[in-house]
PDB file of C-alpha atoms and ligand atoms in Angstrom:
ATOM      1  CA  UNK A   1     -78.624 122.825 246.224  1.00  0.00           C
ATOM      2  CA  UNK A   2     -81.422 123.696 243.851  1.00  0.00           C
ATOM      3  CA  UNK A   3     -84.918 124.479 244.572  1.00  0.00           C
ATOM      4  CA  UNK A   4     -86.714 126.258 241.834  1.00  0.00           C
ATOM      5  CA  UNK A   5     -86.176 125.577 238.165  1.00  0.00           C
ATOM      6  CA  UNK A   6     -85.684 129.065 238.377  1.00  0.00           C
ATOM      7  CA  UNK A   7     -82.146 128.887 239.454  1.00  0.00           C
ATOM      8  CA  UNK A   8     -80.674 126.583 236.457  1.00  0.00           C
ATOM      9  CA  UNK A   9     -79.681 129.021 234.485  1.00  0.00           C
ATOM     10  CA  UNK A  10     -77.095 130.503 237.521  1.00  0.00           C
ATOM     11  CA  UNK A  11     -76.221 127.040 237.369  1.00  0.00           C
ATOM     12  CA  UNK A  12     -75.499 126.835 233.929  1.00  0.00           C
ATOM     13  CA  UNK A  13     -73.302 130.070 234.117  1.00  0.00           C
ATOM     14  CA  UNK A  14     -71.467 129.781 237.282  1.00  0.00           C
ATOM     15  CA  UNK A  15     -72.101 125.911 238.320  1.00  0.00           C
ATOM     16  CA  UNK A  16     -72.127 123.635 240.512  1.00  0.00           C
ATOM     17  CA  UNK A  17     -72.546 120.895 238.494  1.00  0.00           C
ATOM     18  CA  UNK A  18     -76.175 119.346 238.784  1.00  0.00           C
ATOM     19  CA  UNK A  19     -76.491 116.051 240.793  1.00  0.00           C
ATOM     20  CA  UNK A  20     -79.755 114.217 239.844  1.00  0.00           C
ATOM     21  CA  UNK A  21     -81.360 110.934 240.404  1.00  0.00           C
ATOM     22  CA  UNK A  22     -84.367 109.003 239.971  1.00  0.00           C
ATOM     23  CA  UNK A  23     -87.274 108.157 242.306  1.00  0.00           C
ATOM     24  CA  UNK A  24     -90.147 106.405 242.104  1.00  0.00           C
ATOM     25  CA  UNK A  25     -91.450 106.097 245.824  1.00  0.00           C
ATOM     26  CA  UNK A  26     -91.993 107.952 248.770  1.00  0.00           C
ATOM     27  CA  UNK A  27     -89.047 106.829 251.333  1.00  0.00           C
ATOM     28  CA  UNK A  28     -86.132 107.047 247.920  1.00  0.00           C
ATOM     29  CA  UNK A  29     -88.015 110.537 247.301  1.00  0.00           C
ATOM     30  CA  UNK A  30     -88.063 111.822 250.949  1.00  0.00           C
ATOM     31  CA  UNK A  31     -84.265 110.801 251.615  1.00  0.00           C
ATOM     32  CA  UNK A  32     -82.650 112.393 247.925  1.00  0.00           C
ATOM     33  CA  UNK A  33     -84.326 115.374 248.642  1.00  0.00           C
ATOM     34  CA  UNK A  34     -83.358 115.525 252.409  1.00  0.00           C
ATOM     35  CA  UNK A  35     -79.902 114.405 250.812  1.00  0.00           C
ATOM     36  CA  UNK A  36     -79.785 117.999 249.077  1.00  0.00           C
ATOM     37  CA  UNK A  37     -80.310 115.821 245.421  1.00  0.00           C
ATOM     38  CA  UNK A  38     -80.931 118.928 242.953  1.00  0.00           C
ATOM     39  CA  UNK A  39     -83.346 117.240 240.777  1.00  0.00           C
ATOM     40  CA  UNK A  40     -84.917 114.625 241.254  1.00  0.00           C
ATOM     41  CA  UNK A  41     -86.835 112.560 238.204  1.00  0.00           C
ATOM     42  CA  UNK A  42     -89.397 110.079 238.235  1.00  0.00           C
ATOM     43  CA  UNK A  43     -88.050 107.903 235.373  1.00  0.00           C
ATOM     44  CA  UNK A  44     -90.355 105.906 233.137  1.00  0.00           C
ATOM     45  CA  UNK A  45     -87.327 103.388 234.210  1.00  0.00           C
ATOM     46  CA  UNK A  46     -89.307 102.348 236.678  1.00  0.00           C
ATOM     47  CA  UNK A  47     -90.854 100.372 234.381  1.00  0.00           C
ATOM     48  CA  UNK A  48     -87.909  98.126 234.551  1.00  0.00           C
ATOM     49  CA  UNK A  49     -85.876  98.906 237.829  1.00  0.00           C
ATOM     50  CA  UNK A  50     -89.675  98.273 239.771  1.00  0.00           C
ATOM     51  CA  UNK A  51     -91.685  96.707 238.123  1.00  0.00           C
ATOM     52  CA  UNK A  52     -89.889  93.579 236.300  1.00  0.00           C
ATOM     53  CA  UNK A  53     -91.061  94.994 232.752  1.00  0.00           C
ATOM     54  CA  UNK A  54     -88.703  94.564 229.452  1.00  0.00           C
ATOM     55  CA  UNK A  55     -88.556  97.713 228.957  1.00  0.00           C
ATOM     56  CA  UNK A  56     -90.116 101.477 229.234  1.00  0.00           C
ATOM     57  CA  UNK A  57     -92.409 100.888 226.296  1.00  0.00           C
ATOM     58  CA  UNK A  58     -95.029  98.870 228.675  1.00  0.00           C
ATOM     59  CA  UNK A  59     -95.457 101.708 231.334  1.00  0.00           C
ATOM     60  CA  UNK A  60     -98.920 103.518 231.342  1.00  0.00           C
ATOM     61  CA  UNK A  61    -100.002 107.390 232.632  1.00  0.00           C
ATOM     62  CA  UNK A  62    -101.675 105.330 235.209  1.00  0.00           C
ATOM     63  CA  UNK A  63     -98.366 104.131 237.001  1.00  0.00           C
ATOM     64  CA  UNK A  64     -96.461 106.922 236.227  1.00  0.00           C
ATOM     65  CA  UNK A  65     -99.607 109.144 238.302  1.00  0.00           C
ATOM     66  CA  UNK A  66     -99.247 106.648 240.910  1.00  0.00           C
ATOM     67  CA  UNK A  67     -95.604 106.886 241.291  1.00  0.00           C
ATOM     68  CA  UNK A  68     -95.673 110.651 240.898  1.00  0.00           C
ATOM     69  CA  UNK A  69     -97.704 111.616 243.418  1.00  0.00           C
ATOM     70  CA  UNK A  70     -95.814 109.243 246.014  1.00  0.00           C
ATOM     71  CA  UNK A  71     -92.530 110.692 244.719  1.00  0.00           C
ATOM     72  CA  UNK A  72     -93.800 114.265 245.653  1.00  0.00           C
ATOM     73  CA  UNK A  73     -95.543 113.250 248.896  1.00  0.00           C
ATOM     74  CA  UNK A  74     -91.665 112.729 249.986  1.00  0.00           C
ATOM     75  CA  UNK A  75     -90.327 115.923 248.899  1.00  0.00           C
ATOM     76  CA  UNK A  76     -90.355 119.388 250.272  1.00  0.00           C
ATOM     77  CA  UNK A  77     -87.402 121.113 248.247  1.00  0.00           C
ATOM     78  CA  UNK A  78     -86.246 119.603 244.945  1.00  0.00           C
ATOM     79  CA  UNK A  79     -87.334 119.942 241.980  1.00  0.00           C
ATOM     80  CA  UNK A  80     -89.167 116.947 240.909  1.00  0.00           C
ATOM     81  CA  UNK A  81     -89.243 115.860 236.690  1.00  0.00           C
ATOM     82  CA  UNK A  82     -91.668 113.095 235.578  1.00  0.00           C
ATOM     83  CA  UNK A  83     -91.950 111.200 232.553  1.00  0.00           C
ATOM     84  CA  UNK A  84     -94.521 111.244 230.075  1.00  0.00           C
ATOM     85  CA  UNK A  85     -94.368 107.552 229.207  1.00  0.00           C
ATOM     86  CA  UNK A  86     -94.724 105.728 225.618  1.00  0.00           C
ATOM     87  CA  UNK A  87     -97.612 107.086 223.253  1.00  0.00           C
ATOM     88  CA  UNK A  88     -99.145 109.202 226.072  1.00  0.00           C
ATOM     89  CA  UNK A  89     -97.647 112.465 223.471  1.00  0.00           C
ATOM     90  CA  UNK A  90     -98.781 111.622 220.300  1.00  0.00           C
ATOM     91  CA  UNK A  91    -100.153 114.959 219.334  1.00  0.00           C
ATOM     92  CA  UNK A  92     -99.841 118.316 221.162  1.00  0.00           C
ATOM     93  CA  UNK A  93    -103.741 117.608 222.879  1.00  0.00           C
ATOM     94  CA  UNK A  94    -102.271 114.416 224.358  1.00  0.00           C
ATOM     95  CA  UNK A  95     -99.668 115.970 225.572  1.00  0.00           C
ATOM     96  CA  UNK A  96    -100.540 118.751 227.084  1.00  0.00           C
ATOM     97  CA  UNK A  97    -102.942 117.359 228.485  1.00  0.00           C
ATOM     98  CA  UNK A  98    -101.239 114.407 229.929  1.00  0.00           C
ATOM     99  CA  UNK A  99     -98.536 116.769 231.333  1.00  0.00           C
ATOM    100  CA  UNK A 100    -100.773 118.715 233.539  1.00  0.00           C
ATOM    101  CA  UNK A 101    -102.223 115.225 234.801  1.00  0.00           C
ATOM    102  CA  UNK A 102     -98.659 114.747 235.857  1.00  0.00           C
ATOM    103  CA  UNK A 103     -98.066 118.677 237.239  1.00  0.00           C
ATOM    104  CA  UNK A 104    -101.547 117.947 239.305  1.00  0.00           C
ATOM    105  CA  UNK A 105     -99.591 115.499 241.233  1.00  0.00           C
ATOM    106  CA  UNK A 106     -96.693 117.455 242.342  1.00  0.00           C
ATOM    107  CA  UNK A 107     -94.363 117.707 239.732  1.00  0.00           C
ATOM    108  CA  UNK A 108     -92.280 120.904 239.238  1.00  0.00           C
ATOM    109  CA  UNK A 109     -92.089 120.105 235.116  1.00  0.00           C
ATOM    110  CA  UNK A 110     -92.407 117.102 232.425  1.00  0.00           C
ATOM    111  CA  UNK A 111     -89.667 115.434 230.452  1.00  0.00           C
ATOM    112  CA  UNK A 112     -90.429 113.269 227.041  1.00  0.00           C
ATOM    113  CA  UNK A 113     -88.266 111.827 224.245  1.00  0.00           C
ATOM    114  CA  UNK A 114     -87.175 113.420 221.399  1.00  0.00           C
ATOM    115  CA  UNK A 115     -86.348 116.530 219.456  1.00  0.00           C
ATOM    116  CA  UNK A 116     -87.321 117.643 216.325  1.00  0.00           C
ATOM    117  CA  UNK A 117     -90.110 114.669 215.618  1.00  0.00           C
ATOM    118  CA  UNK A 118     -91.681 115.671 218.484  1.00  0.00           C
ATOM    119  CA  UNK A 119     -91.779 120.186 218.496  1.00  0.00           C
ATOM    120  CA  UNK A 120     -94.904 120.501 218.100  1.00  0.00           C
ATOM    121  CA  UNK A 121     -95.706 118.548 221.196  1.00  0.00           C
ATOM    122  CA  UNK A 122     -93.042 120.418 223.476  1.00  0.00           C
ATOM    123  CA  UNK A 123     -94.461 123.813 221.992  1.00  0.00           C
ATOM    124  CA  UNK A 124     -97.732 122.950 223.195  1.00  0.00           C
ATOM    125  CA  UNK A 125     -96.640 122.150 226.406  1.00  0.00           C
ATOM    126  CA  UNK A 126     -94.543 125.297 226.952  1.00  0.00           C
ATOM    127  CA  UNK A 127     -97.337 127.052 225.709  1.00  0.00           C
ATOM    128  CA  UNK A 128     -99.028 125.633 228.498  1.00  0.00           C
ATOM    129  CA  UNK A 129     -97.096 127.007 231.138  1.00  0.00           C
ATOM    130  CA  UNK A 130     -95.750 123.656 232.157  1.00  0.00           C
ATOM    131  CA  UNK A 131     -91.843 123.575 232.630  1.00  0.00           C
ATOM    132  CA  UNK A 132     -90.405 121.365 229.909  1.00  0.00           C
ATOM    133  CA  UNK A 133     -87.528 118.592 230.160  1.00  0.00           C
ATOM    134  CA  UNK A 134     -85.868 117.688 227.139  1.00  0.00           C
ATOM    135  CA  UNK A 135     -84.358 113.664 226.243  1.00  0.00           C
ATOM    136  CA  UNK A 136     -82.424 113.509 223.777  1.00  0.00           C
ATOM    137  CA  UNK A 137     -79.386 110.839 222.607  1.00  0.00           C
ATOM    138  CA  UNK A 138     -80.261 107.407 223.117  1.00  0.00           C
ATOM    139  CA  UNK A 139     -84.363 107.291 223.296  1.00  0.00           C
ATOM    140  CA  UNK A 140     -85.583 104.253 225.752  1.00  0.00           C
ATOM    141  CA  UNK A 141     -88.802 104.395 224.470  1.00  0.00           C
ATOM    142  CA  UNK A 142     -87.885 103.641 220.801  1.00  0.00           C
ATOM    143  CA  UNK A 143     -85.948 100.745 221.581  1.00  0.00           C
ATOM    144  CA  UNK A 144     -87.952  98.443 219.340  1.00  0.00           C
ATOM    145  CA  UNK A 145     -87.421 100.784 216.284  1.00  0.00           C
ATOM    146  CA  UNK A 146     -84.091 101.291 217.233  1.00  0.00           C
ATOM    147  CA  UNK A 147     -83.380  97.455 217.784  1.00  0.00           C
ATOM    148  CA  UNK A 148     -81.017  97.852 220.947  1.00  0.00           C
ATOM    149  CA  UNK A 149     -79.797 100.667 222.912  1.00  0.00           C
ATOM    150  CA  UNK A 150     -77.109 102.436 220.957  1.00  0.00           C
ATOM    151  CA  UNK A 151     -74.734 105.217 221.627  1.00  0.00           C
ATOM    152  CA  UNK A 152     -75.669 108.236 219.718  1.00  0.00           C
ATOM    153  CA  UNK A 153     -73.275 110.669 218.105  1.00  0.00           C
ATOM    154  CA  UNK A 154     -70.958 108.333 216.408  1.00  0.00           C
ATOM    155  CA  UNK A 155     -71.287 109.298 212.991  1.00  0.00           C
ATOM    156  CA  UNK A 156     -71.429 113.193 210.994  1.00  0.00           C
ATOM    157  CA  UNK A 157     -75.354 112.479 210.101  1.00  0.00           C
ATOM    158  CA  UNK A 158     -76.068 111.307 213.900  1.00  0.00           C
ATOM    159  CA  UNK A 159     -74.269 114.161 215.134  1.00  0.00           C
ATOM    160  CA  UNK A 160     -76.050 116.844 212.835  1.00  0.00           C
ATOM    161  CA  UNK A 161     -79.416 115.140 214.258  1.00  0.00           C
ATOM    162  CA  UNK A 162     -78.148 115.349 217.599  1.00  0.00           C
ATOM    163  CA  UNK A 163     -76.879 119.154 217.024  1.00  0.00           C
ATOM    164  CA  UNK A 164     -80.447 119.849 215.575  1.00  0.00           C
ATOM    165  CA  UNK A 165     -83.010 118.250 218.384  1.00  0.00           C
ATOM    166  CA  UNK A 166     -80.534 120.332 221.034  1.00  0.00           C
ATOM    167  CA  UNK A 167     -80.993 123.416 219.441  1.00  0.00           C
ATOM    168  CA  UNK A 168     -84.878 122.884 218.302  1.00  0.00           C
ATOM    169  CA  UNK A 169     -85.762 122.290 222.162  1.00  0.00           C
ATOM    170  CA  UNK A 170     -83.564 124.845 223.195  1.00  0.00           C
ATOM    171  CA  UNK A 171     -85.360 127.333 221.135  1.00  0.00           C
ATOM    172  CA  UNK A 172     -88.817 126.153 221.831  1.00  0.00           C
ATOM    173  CA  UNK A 173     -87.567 126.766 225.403  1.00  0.00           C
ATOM    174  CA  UNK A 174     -86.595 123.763 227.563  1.00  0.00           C
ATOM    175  CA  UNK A 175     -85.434 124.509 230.775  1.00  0.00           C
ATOM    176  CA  UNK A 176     -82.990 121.154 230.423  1.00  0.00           C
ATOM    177  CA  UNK A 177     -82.058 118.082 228.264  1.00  0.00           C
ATOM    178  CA  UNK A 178     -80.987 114.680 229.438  1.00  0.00           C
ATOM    179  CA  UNK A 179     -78.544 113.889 226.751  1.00  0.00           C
ATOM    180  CA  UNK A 180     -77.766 110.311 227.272  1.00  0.00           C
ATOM    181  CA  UNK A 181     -75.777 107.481 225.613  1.00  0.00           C
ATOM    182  CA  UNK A 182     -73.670 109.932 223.505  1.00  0.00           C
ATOM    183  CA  UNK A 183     -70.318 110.291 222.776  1.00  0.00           C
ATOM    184  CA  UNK A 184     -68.607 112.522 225.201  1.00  0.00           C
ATOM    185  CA  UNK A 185     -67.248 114.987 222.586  1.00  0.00           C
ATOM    186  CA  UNK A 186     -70.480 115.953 220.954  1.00  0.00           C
ATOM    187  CA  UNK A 187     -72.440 116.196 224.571  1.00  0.00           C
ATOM    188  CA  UNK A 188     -69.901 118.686 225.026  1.00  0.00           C
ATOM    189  CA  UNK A 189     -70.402 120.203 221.729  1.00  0.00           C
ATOM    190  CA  UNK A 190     -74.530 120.717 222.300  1.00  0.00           C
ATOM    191  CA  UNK A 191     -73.325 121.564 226.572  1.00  0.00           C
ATOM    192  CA  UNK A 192     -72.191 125.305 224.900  1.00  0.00           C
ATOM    193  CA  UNK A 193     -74.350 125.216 222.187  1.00  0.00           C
ATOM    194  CA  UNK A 194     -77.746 125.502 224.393  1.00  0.00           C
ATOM    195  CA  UNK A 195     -78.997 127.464 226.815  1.00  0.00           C
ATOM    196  CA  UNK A 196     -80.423 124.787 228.857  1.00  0.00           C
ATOM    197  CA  UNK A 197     -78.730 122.861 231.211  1.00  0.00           C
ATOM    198  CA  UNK A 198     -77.493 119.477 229.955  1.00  0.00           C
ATOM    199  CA  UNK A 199     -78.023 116.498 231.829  1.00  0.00           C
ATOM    200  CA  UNK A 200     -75.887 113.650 231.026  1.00  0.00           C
ATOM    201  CA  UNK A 201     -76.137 109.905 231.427  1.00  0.00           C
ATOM    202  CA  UNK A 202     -73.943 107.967 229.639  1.00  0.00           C
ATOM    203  CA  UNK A 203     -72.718 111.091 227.843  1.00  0.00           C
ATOM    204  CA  UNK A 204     -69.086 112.066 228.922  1.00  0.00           C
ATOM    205  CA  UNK A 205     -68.311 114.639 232.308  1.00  0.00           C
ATOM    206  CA  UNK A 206     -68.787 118.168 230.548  1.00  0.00           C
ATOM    207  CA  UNK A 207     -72.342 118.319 230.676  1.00  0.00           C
ATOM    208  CA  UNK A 208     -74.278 120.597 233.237  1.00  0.00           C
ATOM    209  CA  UNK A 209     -74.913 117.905 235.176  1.00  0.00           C
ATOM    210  CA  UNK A 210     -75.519 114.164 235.539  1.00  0.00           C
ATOM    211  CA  UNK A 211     -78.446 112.061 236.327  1.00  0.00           C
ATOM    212  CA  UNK A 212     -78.216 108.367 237.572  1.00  0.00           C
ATOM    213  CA  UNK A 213     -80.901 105.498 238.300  1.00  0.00           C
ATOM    214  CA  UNK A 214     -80.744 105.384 241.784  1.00  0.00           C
ATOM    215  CA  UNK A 215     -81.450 101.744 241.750  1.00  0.00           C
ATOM    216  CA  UNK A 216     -77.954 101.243 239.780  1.00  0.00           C
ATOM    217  CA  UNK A 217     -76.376 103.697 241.937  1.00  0.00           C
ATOM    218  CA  UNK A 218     -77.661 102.108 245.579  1.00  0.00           C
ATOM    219  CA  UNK A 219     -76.916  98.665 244.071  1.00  0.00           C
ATOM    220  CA  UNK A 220     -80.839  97.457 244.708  1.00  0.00           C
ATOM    221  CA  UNK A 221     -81.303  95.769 241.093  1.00  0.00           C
ATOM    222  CA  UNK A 222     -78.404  93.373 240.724  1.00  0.00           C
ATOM    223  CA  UNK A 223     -79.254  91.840 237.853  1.00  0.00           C
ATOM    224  CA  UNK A 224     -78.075  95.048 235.061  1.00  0.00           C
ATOM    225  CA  UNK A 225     -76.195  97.664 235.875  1.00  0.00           C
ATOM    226  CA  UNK A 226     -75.007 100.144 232.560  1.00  0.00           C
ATOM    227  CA  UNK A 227     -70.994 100.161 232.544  1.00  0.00           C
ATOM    228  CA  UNK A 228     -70.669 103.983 233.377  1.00  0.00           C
ATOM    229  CA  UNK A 229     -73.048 103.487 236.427  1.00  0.00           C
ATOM    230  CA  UNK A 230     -70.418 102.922 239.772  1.00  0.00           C
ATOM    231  CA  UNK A 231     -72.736 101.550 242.161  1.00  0.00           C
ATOM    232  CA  UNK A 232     -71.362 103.448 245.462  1.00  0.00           C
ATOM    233  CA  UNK A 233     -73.479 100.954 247.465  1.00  0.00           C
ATOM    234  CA  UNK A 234     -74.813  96.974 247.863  1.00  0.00           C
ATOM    235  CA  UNK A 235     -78.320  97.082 248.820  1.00  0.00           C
ATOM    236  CA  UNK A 236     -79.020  94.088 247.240  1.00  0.00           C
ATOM    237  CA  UNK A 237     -76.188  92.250 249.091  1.00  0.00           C
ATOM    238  CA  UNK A 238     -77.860  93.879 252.507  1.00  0.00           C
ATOM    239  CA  UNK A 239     -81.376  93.094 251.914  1.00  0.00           C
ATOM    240  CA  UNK A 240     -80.255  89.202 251.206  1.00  0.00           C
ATOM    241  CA  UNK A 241     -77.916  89.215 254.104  1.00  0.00           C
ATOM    242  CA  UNK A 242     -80.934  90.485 256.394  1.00  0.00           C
ATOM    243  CA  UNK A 243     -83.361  88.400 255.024  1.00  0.00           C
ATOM    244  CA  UNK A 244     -81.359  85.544 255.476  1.00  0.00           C
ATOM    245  CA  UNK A 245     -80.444  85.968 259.091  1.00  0.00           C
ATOM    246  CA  UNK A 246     -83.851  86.968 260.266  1.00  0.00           C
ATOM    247  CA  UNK A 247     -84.868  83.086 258.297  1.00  0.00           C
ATOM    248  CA  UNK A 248     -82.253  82.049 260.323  1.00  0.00           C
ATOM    249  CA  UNK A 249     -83.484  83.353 263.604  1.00  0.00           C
ATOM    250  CA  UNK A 250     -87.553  82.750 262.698  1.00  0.00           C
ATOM    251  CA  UNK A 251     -86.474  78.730 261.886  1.00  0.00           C
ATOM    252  CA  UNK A 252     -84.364  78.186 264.267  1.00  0.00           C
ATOM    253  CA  UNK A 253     -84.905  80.187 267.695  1.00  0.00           C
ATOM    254  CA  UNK A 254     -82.913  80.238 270.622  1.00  0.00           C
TER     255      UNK A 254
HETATM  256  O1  LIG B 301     -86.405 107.025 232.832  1.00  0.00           O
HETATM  257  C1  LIG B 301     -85.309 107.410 233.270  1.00  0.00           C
HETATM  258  O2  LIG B 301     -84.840 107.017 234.348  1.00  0.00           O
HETATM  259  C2  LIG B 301     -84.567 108.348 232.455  1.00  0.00           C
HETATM  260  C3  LIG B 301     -83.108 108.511 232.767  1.00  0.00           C
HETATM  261  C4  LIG B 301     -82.348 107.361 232.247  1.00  0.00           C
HETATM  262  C5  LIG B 301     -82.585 109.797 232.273  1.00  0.00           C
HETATM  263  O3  LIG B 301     -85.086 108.915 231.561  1.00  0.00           O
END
């Protein structure tokens, strides 16, 4: 199992495949990283999976700070990636600057969305010294633009864009990419292309690795679940059946 960003590129060359999931608390944090999870991300899809919002575009530095610092109050070993949320990079200041609010709570390095639109903010953060995370493919946070959450890759011009952010974060010197939502063939294509590991979502089983919302894996949000998530649990299905007998017990005891 990993435990310094250090040690992705002997995982790039000689595998195992990376296993990594969100968190966004302190017991989900503790037990993936006692689990031997490689990398573990606090996802601005907590915005969603936790707290009931629409989408990513409503969550703030504020809660991603908060959620941070419980995250890494849970772990000893992994690797742990957060999110710089909507409009907290809109120039290089912001986001440098909002990515070392995020390493001052425990994080090992900082993801955001984009590729070439955004360089000049990932320069300035690896110019920093802060570990960068790449997003490329489908982009959460520009859902509204984007009107829906498409799968990227499906056309020549998508795929030169695609081709392009990969090798523009590559060079400024990511350390990974989440490519997700995109079409197995050209995940593949950018997967020997870079230098950084890939980690897929939605993307096909050739990248580097793969990353999941635990919440989709567990089974804890019933109400969405994306079609390539396999939810390998039914926490949801627990929680009500607990909940309901200890009703039971309170209403009627014996
Ligand atoms: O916010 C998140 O959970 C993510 C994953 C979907 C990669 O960015």
């Amino acid at each position: 199992m990993l435990t310094s960003l250090n040690e992705l590129p002997q995982y790039k060359k000689n595998g195992p495949k990376l296993a990594v999931l969100t968190a966004y608390d302190y017991p989900t944090g503790r037990m993936l990283d006692e689990a031997g999870v490689d990398l573990l991300l606090v996802g601005d899809s907590l915005g969603m999976v936790v707290l009931g919002l629409p989408d990513t575009t409503g969550v703030t530095m504020e809660m991603m700070l908060h959620h941070t610092s419980a995250v890494c109050r849970g772990v000893k070993r992994a690797p742990v990636i957060a999110d710089l949320p909507y409009a907290s990079y809109t120039t290089p200041e912001m986001a440098v600057a909002n990515a070392k609010r995020l390493m001052d709570c425990g994080a090992a390095c900082v993801k955001l969305e984009g590729g070439v639109s955004v360089l000049p903010q990932v320069r300035a953060i690896i110019a920093a010294g802060i570990p960068f995370v790449g997003h490329i493919g489908m982009l959460p946070q520009s859902v509204k633009e984007e009107g829906g959450y498409k799968k990227k890759g499906k056309t020549a011009e998508s795929i030169d864009h695609l081709i392009a952010d990969a090798k523009a974060l590559d060079e400024a010197g990511a350390v990974a990419m989440v490519l997700e939502s995109i079409v197995p063939d050209v995940a593949t294509q950018i997967t020997s292309l870079v230098k950084a590991c890939t980690i897929g979502i939605g993307a096909g089983t050739a990248t580097d690795g793969q990353v999941l919302v635990t919440p989709d894996l567990l089974g804890s949000f019933p109400w969405f679940r994306p079609p390539f998530a396999k939810a390998r649990a039914d926490v949801a299905g627990e929680t009500m059946r607990a909940v309901r007998e200890y009703m039971a017990d309170v209403k009627t005891p014996a």
